[in-house]
Short mmCIF file of C-alpha atoms in Angstrom, two decimals:
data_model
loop_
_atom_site.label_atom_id
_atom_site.label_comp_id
_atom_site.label_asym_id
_atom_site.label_seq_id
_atom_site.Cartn_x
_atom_site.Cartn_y
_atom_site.Cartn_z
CA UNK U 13 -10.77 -22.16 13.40
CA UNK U 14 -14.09 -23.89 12.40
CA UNK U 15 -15.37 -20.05 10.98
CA UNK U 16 -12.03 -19.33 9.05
CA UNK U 17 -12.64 -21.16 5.95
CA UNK U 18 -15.94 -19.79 5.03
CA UNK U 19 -14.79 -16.00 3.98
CA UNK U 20 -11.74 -18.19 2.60
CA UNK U 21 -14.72 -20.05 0.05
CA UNK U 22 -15.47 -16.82 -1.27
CA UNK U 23 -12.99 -16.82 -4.81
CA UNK U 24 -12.60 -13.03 -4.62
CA UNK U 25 -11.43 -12.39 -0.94
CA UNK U 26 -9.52 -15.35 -1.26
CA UNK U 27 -7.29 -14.04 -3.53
CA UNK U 28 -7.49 -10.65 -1.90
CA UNK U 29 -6.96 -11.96 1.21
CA UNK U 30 -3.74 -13.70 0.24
CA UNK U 31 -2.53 -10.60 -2.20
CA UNK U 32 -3.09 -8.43 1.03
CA UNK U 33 -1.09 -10.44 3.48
CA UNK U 34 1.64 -11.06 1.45
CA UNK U 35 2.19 -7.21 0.82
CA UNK U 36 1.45 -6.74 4.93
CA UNK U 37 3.99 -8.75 5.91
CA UNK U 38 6.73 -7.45 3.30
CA UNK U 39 5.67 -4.00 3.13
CA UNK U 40 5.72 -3.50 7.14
CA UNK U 41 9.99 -4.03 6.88
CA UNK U 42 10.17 -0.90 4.73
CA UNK U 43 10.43 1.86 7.31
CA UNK U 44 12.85 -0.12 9.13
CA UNK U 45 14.97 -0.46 6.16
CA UNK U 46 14.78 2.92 4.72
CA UNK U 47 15.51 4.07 7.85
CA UNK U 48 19.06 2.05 8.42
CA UNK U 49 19.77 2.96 4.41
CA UNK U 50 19.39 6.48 5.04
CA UNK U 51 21.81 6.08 8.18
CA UNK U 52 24.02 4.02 6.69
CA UNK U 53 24.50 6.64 4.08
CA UNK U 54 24.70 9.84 6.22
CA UNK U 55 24.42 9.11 10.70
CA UNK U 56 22.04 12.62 10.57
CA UNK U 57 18.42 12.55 12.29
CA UNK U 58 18.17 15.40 9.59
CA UNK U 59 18.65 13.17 6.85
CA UNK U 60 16.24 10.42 8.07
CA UNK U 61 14.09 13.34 8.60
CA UNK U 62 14.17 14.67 5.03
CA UNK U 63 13.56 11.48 3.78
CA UNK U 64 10.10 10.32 6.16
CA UNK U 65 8.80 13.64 5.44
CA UNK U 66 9.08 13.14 1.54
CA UNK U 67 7.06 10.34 1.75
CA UNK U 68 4.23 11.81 4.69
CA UNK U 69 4.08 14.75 2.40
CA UNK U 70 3.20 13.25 -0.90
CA UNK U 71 0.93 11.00 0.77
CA UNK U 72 -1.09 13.87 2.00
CA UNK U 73 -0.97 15.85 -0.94
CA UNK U 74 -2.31 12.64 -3.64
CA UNK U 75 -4.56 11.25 -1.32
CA UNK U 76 -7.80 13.00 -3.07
CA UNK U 77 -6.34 12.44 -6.17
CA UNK U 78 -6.13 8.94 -5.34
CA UNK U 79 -9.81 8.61 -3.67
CA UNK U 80 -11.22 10.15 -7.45
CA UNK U 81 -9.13 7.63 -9.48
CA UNK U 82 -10.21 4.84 -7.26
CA UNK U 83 -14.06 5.79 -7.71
CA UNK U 84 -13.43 6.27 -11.15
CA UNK U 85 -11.22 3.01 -12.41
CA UNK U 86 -11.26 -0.31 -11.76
CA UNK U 87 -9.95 -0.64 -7.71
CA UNK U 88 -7.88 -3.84 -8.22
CA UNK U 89 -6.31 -2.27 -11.87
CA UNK U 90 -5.29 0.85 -9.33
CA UNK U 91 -3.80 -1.13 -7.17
CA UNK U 92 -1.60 -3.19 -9.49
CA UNK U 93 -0.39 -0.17 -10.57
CA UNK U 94 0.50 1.30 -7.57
CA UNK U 95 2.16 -1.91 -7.03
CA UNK U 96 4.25 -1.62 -9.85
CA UNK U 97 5.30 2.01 -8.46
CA UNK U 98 6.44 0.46 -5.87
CA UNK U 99 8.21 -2.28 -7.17
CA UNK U 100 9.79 0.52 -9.22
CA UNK U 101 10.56 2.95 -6.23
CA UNK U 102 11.90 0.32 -3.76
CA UNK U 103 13.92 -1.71 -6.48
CA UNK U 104 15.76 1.38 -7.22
CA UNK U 105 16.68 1.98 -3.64
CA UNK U 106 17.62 -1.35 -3.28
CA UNK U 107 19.89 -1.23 -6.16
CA UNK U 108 21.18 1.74 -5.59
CA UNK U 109 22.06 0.48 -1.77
CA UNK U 110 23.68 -2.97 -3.40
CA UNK U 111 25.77 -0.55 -5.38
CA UNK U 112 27.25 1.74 -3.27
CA UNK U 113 25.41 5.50 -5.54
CA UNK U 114 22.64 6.25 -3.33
CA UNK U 115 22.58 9.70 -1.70
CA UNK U 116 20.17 10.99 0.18
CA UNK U 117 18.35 13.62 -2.76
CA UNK U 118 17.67 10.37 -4.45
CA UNK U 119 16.45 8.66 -1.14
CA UNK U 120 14.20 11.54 -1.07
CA UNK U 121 12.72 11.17 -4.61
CA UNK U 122 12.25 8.06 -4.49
CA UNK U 123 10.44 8.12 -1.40
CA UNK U 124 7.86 10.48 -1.92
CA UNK U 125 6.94 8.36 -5.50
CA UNK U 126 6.27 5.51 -3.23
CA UNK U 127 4.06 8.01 -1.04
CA UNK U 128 2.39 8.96 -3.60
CA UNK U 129 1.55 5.86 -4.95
CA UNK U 130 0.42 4.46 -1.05
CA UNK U 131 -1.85 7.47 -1.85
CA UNK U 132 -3.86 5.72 -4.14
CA UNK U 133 -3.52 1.96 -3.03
CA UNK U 134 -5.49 3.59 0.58
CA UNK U 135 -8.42 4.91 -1.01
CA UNK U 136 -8.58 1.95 -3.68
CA UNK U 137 -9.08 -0.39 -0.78
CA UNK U 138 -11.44 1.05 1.28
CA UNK U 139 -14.58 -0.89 1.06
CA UNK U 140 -13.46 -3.16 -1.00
CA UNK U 141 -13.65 -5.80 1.20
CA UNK U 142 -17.81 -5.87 1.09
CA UNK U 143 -17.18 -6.06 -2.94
CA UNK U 144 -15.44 -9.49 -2.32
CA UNK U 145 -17.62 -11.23 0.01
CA UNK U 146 -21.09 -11.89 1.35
CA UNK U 147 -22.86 -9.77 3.94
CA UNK U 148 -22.37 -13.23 6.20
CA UNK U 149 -18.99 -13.53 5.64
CA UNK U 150 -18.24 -9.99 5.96
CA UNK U 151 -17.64 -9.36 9.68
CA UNK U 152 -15.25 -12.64 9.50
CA UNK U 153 -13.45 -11.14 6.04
CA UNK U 154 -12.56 -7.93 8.07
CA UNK U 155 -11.90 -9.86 11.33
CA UNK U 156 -9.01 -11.91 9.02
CA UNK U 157 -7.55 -8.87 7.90
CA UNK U 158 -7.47 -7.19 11.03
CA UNK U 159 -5.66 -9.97 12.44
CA UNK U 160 -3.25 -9.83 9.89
CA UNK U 161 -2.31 -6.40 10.24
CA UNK U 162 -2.00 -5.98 13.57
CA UNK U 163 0.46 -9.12 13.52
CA UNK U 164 2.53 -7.64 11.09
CA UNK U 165 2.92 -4.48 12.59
CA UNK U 166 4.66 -6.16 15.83
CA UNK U 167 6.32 -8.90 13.45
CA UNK U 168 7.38 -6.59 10.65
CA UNK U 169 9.79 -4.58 12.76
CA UNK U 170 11.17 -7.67 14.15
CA UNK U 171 11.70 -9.63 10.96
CA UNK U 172 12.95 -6.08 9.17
CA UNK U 173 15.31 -6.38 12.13
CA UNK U 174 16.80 -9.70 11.94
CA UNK U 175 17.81 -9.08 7.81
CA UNK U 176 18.75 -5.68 8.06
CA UNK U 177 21.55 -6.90 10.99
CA UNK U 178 22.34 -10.34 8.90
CA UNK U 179 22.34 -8.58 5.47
CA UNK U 180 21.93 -5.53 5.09
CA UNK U 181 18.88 -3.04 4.33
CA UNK U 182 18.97 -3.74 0.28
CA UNK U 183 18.10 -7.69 0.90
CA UNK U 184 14.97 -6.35 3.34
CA UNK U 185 13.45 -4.37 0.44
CA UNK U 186 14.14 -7.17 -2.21
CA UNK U 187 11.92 -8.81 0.10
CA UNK U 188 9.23 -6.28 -0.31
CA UNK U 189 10.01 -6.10 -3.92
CA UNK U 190 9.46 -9.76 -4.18
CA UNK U 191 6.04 -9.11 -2.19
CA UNK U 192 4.67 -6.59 -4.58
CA UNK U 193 5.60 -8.83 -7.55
CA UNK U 194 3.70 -12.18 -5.82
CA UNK U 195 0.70 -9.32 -5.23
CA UNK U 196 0.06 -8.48 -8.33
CA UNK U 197 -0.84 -11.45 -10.76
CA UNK U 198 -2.69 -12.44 -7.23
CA UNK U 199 -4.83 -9.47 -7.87
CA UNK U 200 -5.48 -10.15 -11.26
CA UNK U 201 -7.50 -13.31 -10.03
CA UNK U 202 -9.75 -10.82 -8.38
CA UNK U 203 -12.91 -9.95 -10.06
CA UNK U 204 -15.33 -6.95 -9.02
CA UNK U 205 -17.59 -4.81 -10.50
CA UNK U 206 -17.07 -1.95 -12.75
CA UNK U 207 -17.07 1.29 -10.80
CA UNK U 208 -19.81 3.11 -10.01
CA UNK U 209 -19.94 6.24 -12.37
CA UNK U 210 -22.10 8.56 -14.29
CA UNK U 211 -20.03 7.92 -17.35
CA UNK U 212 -18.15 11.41 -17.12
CA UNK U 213 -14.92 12.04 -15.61
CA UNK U 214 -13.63 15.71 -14.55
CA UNK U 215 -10.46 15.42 -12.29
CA UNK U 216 -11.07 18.90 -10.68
CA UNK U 217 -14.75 18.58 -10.18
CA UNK U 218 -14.30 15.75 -8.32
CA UNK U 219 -11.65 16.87 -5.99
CA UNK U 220 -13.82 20.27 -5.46
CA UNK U 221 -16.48 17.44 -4.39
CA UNK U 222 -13.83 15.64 -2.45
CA UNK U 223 -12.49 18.37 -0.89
CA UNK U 224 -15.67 20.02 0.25
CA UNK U 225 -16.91 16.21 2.17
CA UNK U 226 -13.81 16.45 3.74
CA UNK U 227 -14.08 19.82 4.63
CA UNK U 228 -17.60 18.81 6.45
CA UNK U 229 -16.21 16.35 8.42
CA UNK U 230 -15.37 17.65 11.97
CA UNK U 231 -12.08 16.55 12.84
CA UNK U 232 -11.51 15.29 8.94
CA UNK U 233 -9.55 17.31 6.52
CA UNK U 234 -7.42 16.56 3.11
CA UNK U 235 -4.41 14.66 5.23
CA UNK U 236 -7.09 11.66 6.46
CA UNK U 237 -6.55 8.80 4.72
CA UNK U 238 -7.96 5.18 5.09
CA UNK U 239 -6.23 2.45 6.80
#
């Protein structure tokens, strides 16, 4: 208790810190309520199926993509983006849900944009935490966020569980929607330095170089992705 504050006086994790949890606790509902949309549409494992693998797929596939933009552009400029891919994606389903159109080819679709924009929101945060903090602070910053993660993912479920009974899967993802949009002008208070770069940008170059580290890595190949 007496150690929490400090990271907290540090303006940039602050802000991060708060941006983070917010989209932790509202983004850890949206499996659970894709999951009872999908079902609710068509009762077929298959379906649900279709539908996870959309998103695990374009996740794997733009996660090198995502690791070159994010050394490349500003991190917290990547993110917001990404954030407003979501707030795209999920608003869609959700309206789509309140509605009474959605199918599952559009469940799909929609699905593997929001993969593909997790894609890049991964790589954008890794090590950005050390950007936002001192090296004093730093074991405490990524203690806090820890915490907050691993709460969520046993809270999440639960609280995704307790709308999507009382009303409905389409209110549990205008929560997340109203997450994303809390997130980003939260982000905008963050302020890091410009990315490290030699000035020259080649997509394809990159991802050879990408792809070749990963390829070195035992055990590590294009699918790993940060947490």
């Amino acid at each position: 208790m007496t150690r929490g504050p400090a990271a907290l006086g540090d303006r940039n994790f602050r802000w991060f810190f708060l941006a983070r949890a917010i989209t932790l606790i509202t983004g850890s509902m949206s499996s659970i309520a894709l999951a009872f949309a999908v079902l609710g549409i068509d009762n077929d494992p298959v379906s649900l199926s279709l539908v996870l693998a959309a998103f695990t797929v374009a996740n794997i596939v733009f996660v090198l993509f995502g690791g070159v933009v994010a050394d490349r552009l500003p991190r917290a400029l990547v993110i917001q983006a990404c954030y407003v891919l979501d707030i795209l994606s999920i608003g869609t389903i959700a309206a789509l849900l309140f509605t009474g159109t959605a199918s599952i080819p559009a469940l799909i679709g929609l699905a593997a944009l929001n993969g593909a924009s997790t894609a890049f929101v991964m790589p954008a945060m890794q090590g950005l935490i050390p950007q936002l903090t001192t090296p004093a602070h730093l074991q405490q910053a990524n203690a806090m966020i820890s915490f907050v993660r691993s709460a969520v993912t046993i809270g999440g479920p639960v609280i995704a569980g307790v709308l999507v009974a009382t009303v409905g899967p389409a209110w549990a993802m205008v929560v997340q929607v109203i997450g994303w949009l809390a997130a980003i002008p939260i982000l905008a208070l963050v302020k890091l330095p410009p990315p490290a770069g030699d000035g020259e940008f080649s997509l394809f170059a990159d991802l050879r170089a990408g792809w070749g580290s990963s390829g070195a890595a035992p055990g590590c190949g294009p699918s790993c992705s940060p947490s």
